[in-house]
Amino acid sequence: MAKKNLTPEDSDLFRITIGKVLAVKSDKVLLTEDNKPKPFPKSQAVDVEEHLDGATGFDVEKVGLEDSLSFTAPGLQHNVLKKLRKGQFGLDAEIDLHGLNSNEAKRQLLHFLHTCVEDGCRCVHIVHGKGYRSADNHPVLKNNLNVWLRQHQDVQAFCSAPPKDGGTGAVFVLLQLSKKYDT
């Protein structure tokens, strides 16, 4: 490797740029307690099942392929459901549960609803399908969704979507705002 020859001007410029240099007396670094990062709590795994209230599941009638779904939580005005049907709340999120079995659909639905509430979503669109491929023309996901949404603590209302958004194979769901979004 060839040695570079520096001109005196380059050498002077280098010394000016570097500034005053001190010799290192010790090559050992002492760690101080002040440099340790502050501990932070580990995030807890969220149990999305806790948002379901099991008491209301037994009095819900089974619905057919073309039956519409609708529900309003006790104490909610009926105008809210009319506005929801007309799409006046605006959609914030959407999930499609087509082709999932009941357990997987429930798991994905609960995680989706939890995430939506945490993110401040007010109105969501859930596509469940009409159940044409279900045995005996009995839509499994549609009936399960009807029960699960009624049991969910953060669901204030839901209704079947208009035909352009899935008709009786989808629902609009109005969610309660998370506590952190209350002003």
mmCIF file of C-alpha atoms in Angstrom:
data_model
loop_
_atom_site.group_PDB
_atom_site.id
_atom_site.type_symbol
_atom_site.label_atom_id
_atom_site.label_comp_id
_atom_site.label_asym_id
_atom_site.label_seq_id
_atom_site.Cartn_x
_atom_site.Cartn_y
_atom_site.Cartn_z
ATOM 1 C CA MET A 1 0.000 0.000 0.000
ATOM 2 C CA ALA A 2 1.423 3.338 -0.966
ATOM 3 C CA LYS A 3 1.980 5.982 1.701
ATOM 4 C CA LYS A 4 0.112 9.233 1.132
ATOM 5 C CA ASN A 5 2.208 12.329 1.136
ATOM 6 C CA LEU A 6 0.493 15.258 2.802
ATOM 7 C CA THR A 7 1.416 18.806 1.998
ATOM 8 C CA PRO A 8 2.109 21.136 4.935
ATOM 9 C CA GLU A 9 -1.093 23.049 4.126
ATOM 10 C CA ASP A 10 -3.173 19.831 4.345
ATOM 11 C CA SER A 11 -1.486 18.884 7.604
ATOM 12 C CA ASP A 12 -2.168 22.331 9.114
ATOM 13 C CA LEU A 13 -5.792 22.196 7.969
ATOM 14 C CA PHE A 14 -6.190 18.749 9.578
ATOM 15 C CA ARG A 15 -4.725 19.966 12.911
ATOM 16 C CA ILE A 16 -7.018 23.025 12.942
ATOM 17 C CA THR A 17 -10.080 20.904 12.169
ATOM 18 C CA ILE A 18 -9.334 18.295 14.845
ATOM 19 C CA GLY A 19 -8.525 20.835 17.530
ATOM 20 C CA LYS A 20 -6.745 20.092 20.789
ATOM 21 C CA VAL A 21 -6.057 16.376 21.316
ATOM 22 C CA LEU A 22 -5.424 14.759 24.689
ATOM 23 C CA ALA A 23 -3.689 11.461 25.189
ATOM 24 C CA VAL A 24 -5.791 8.615 26.592
ATOM 25 C CA LYS A 25 -4.526 7.701 30.058
ATOM 26 C CA SER A 26 -6.758 4.689 30.628
ATOM 27 C CA ASP A 27 -8.473 2.320 28.246
ATOM 28 C CA LYS A 28 -11.065 1.216 30.822
ATOM 29 C CA VAL A 29 -14.611 2.626 30.762
ATOM 30 C CA LEU A 30 -16.461 2.948 34.049
ATOM 31 C CA LEU A 31 -20.191 2.428 33.778
ATOM 32 C CA THR A 32 -22.271 4.654 35.972
ATOM 33 C CA GLU A 33 -25.755 3.931 37.244
ATOM 34 C CA ASP A 34 -27.103 7.059 35.514
ATOM 35 C CA ASN A 35 -26.691 5.549 32.045
ATOM 36 C CA LYS A 36 -29.033 2.602 32.579
ATOM 37 C CA PRO A 37 -32.335 2.874 30.728
ATOM 38 C CA LYS A 38 -35.443 3.367 32.783
ATOM 39 C CA PRO A 39 -37.551 0.214 33.175
ATOM 40 C CA PHE A 40 -40.994 0.196 31.608
ATOM 41 C CA PRO A 41 -43.867 -2.151 32.327
ATOM 42 C CA LYS A 42 -44.326 -5.079 30.009
ATOM 43 C CA SER A 43 -47.569 -4.812 28.082
ATOM 44 C CA GLN A 44 -50.144 -7.271 29.309
ATOM 45 C CA ALA A 45 -51.789 -9.634 26.866
ATOM 46 C CA VAL A 46 -55.351 -8.448 26.393
ATOM 47 C CA ASP A 47 -58.134 -10.940 27.049
ATOM 48 C CA VAL A 48 -60.653 -9.993 24.382
ATOM 49 C CA GLU A 49 -63.100 -12.619 25.690
ATOM 50 C CA GLU A 50 -63.708 -10.479 28.780
ATOM 51 C CA HIS A 51 -65.707 -8.036 26.643
ATOM 52 C CA LEU A 52 -68.398 -10.656 26.067
ATOM 53 C CA ASP A 53 -71.330 -10.920 28.426
ATOM 54 C CA GLY A 54 -72.590 -14.520 28.329
ATOM 55 C CA ALA A 55 -76.018 -13.731 29.807
ATOM 56 C CA THR A 56 -77.778 -12.578 26.620
ATOM 57 C CA GLY A 57 -76.893 -15.470 24.313
ATOM 58 C CA PHE A 58 -79.854 -17.761 24.890
ATOM 59 C CA ASP A 59 -82.810 -15.512 23.935
ATOM 60 C CA VAL A 60 -81.722 -14.612 20.378
ATOM 61 C CA GLU A 61 -83.812 -16.109 17.574
ATOM 62 C CA LYS A 62 -82.102 -17.892 14.694
ATOM 63 C CA VAL A 63 -82.063 -15.980 11.424
ATOM 64 C CA GLY A 64 -82.272 -17.243 7.862
ATOM 65 C CA LEU A 65 -80.252 -16.505 4.717
ATOM 66 C CA GLU A 66 -82.088 -13.339 3.695
ATOM 67 C CA ASP A 67 -83.171 -12.133 7.159
ATOM 68 C CA SER A 68 -81.949 -8.718 8.291
ATOM 69 C CA LEU A 69 -80.138 -8.189 11.578
ATOM 70 C CA SER A 70 -80.680 -5.226 13.870
ATOM 71 C CA PHE A 71 -79.964 -4.413 17.497
ATOM 72 C CA THR A 72 -79.757 -1.386 19.747
ATOM 73 C CA ALA A 73 -78.352 -1.484 23.249
ATOM 74 C CA PRO A 74 -80.750 -0.614 26.071
ATOM 75 C CA GLY A 75 -81.010 3.146 26.571
ATOM 76 C CA LEU A 76 -79.926 4.056 23.041
ATOM 77 C CA GLN A 77 -82.252 6.203 20.938
ATOM 78 C CA HIS A 78 -83.993 4.559 17.969
ATOM 79 C CA ASN A 79 -82.793 7.375 15.667
ATOM 80 C CA VAL A 80 -79.271 6.011 16.082
ATOM 81 C CA LEU A 81 -80.271 2.797 14.295
ATOM 82 C CA LYS A 82 -81.913 4.786 11.483
ATOM 83 C CA LYS A 83 -78.732 6.834 11.023
ATOM 84 C CA LEU A 84 -76.632 3.670 11.090
ATOM 85 C CA ARG A 85 -78.799 2.056 8.371
ATOM 86 C CA LYS A 86 -78.385 5.136 6.176
ATOM 87 C CA GLY A 87 -74.605 5.107 6.662
ATOM 88 C CA GLN A 88 -74.489 8.526 8.333
ATOM 89 C CA PHE A 89 -71.740 7.572 10.766
ATOM 90 C CA GLY A 90 -69.069 6.876 8.143
ATOM 91 C CA LEU A 91 -67.067 3.671 8.162
ATOM 92 C CA ASP A 92 -63.760 3.602 10.005
ATOM 93 C CA ALA A 93 -62.732 -0.058 9.515
ATOM 94 C CA GLU A 94 -63.790 -3.257 7.792
ATOM 95 C CA ILE A 95 -63.283 -7.012 8.236
ATOM 96 C CA ASP A 96 -64.314 -9.958 6.075
ATOM 97 C CA LEU A 97 -65.040 -13.237 7.881
ATOM 98 C CA HIS A 98 -65.892 -15.264 4.749
ATOM 99 C CA GLY A 99 -64.667 -18.843 4.767
ATOM 100 C CA LEU A 100 -63.642 -18.927 8.427
ATOM 101 C CA ASN A 101 -64.871 -21.536 10.853
ATOM 102 C CA SER A 102 -66.817 -20.396 13.885
ATOM 103 C CA ASN A 103 -63.891 -20.383 16.344
ATOM 104 C CA GLU A 104 -61.525 -18.540 14.014
ATOM 105 C CA ALA A 105 -64.235 -16.025 13.083
ATOM 106 C CA LYS A 106 -64.942 -15.326 16.764
ATOM 107 C CA ARG A 107 -61.248 -14.874 17.535
ATOM 108 C CA GLN A 108 -60.697 -12.501 14.614
ATOM 109 C CA LEU A 109 -63.902 -10.590 15.342
ATOM 110 C CA LEU A 110 -63.015 -10.009 18.995
ATOM 111 C CA HIS A 111 -59.478 -8.865 18.138
ATOM 112 C CA PHE A 112 -60.856 -6.605 15.403
ATOM 113 C CA LEU A 113 -63.430 -5.012 17.725
ATOM 114 C CA HIS A 114 -60.849 -4.535 20.475
ATOM 115 C CA THR A 115 -58.427 -2.859 18.066
ATOM 116 C CA CYS A 116 -61.184 -0.655 16.650
ATOM 117 C CA VAL A 117 -62.273 0.535 20.103
ATOM 118 C CA GLU A 118 -58.664 1.229 21.100
ATOM 119 C CA ASP A 119 -58.069 3.167 17.874
ATOM 120 C CA GLY A 120 -61.211 5.267 18.318
ATOM 121 C CA CYS A 121 -63.245 3.760 15.469
ATOM 122 C CA ARG A 122 -66.930 4.586 15.788
ATOM 123 C CA CYS A 123 -68.559 2.619 12.955
ATOM 124 C CA VAL A 124 -67.235 -0.597 11.390
ATOM 125 C CA HIS A 125 -68.322 -2.861 8.538
ATOM 126 C CA ILE A 126 -68.292 -6.620 9.119
ATOM 127 C CA VAL A 127 -68.855 -8.962 6.167
ATOM 128 C CA HIS A 128 -70.026 -12.399 7.299
ATOM 129 C CA GLY A 129 -71.673 -13.782 4.170
ATOM 130 C CA LYS A 130 -75.238 -14.964 3.760
ATOM 131 C CA GLY A 131 -74.513 -18.619 4.442
ATOM 132 C CA TYR A 132 -75.512 -20.134 1.103
ATOM 133 C CA ARG A 133 -73.004 -22.962 1.588
ATOM 134 C CA SER A 134 -74.160 -23.744 5.128
ATOM 135 C CA ALA A 135 -75.990 -26.985 5.856
ATOM 136 C CA ASP A 136 -79.819 -26.847 5.728
ATOM 137 C CA ASN A 137 -79.734 -23.159 4.657
ATOM 138 C CA HIS A 138 -78.831 -22.295 8.240
ATOM 139 C CA PRO A 139 -76.168 -19.520 8.177
ATOM 140 C CA VAL A 140 -73.727 -20.357 10.955
ATOM 141 C CA LEU A 141 -71.562 -17.214 10.990
ATOM 142 C CA LYS A 142 -74.542 -14.907 10.606
ATOM 143 C CA ASN A 143 -76.313 -16.432 13.622
ATOM 144 C CA ASN A 144 -73.127 -16.534 15.691
ATOM 145 C CA LEU A 145 -72.345 -12.926 14.820
ATOM 146 C CA ASN A 146 -75.859 -11.934 15.862
ATOM 147 C CA VAL A 147 -75.191 -13.435 19.306
ATOM 148 C CA TRP A 148 -71.589 -12.271 19.691
ATOM 149 C CA LEU A 149 -72.322 -8.655 18.807
ATOM 150 C CA ARG A 150 -75.255 -8.545 21.248
ATOM 151 C CA GLN A 151 -72.976 -9.887 23.983
ATOM 152 C CA HIS A 152 -70.089 -7.500 23.303
ATOM 153 C CA GLN A 153 -69.885 -4.646 25.813
ATOM 154 C CA ASP A 154 -68.559 -2.086 23.318
ATOM 155 C CA VAL A 155 -71.272 -2.654 20.681
ATOM 156 C CA GLN A 156 -74.016 -0.048 20.922
ATOM 157 C CA ALA A 157 -75.973 -0.980 17.809
ATOM 158 C CA PHE A 158 -75.760 -2.987 14.610
ATOM 159 C CA CYS A 159 -77.877 -3.550 11.518
ATOM 160 C CA SER A 160 -77.656 -5.295 8.170
ATOM 161 C CA ALA A 161 -75.853 -3.256 5.558
ATOM 162 C CA PRO A 162 -77.549 -1.788 2.469
ATOM 163 C CA PRO A 163 -77.354 -3.940 -0.696
ATOM 164 C CA LYS A 164 -74.387 -1.989 -2.115
ATOM 165 C CA ASP A 165 -72.350 -2.827 1.023
ATOM 166 C CA GLY A 166 -73.241 -6.527 1.286
ATOM 167 C CA GLY A 167 -76.938 -6.506 2.170
ATOM 168 C CA THR A 168 -77.939 -9.269 4.570
ATOM 169 C CA GLY A 169 -74.433 -10.721 4.292
ATOM 170 C CA ALA A 170 -72.832 -7.827 6.172
ATOM 171 C CA VAL A 171 -73.508 -5.553 9.134
ATOM 172 C CA PHE A 172 -72.698 -2.010 10.167
ATOM 173 C CA VAL A 173 -71.673 -1.890 13.833
ATOM 174 C CA LEU A 174 -71.700 1.220 16.018
ATOM 175 C CA LEU A 175 -69.044 1.017 18.729
ATOM 176 C CA GLN A 176 -68.726 2.795 22.018
ATOM 177 C CA LEU A 177 -65.817 5.211 22.121
ATOM 178 C CA SER A 178 -62.850 4.176 24.246
ATOM 179 C CA LYS A 179 -62.466 6.006 27.560
ATOM 180 C CA LYS A 180 -59.295 7.682 26.297
ATOM 181 C CA TYR A 181 -61.295 9.472 23.567
ATOM 182 C CA ASP A 182 -63.857 10.980 25.942
ATOM 183 C CA THR A 183 -63.429 14.717 26.221
#
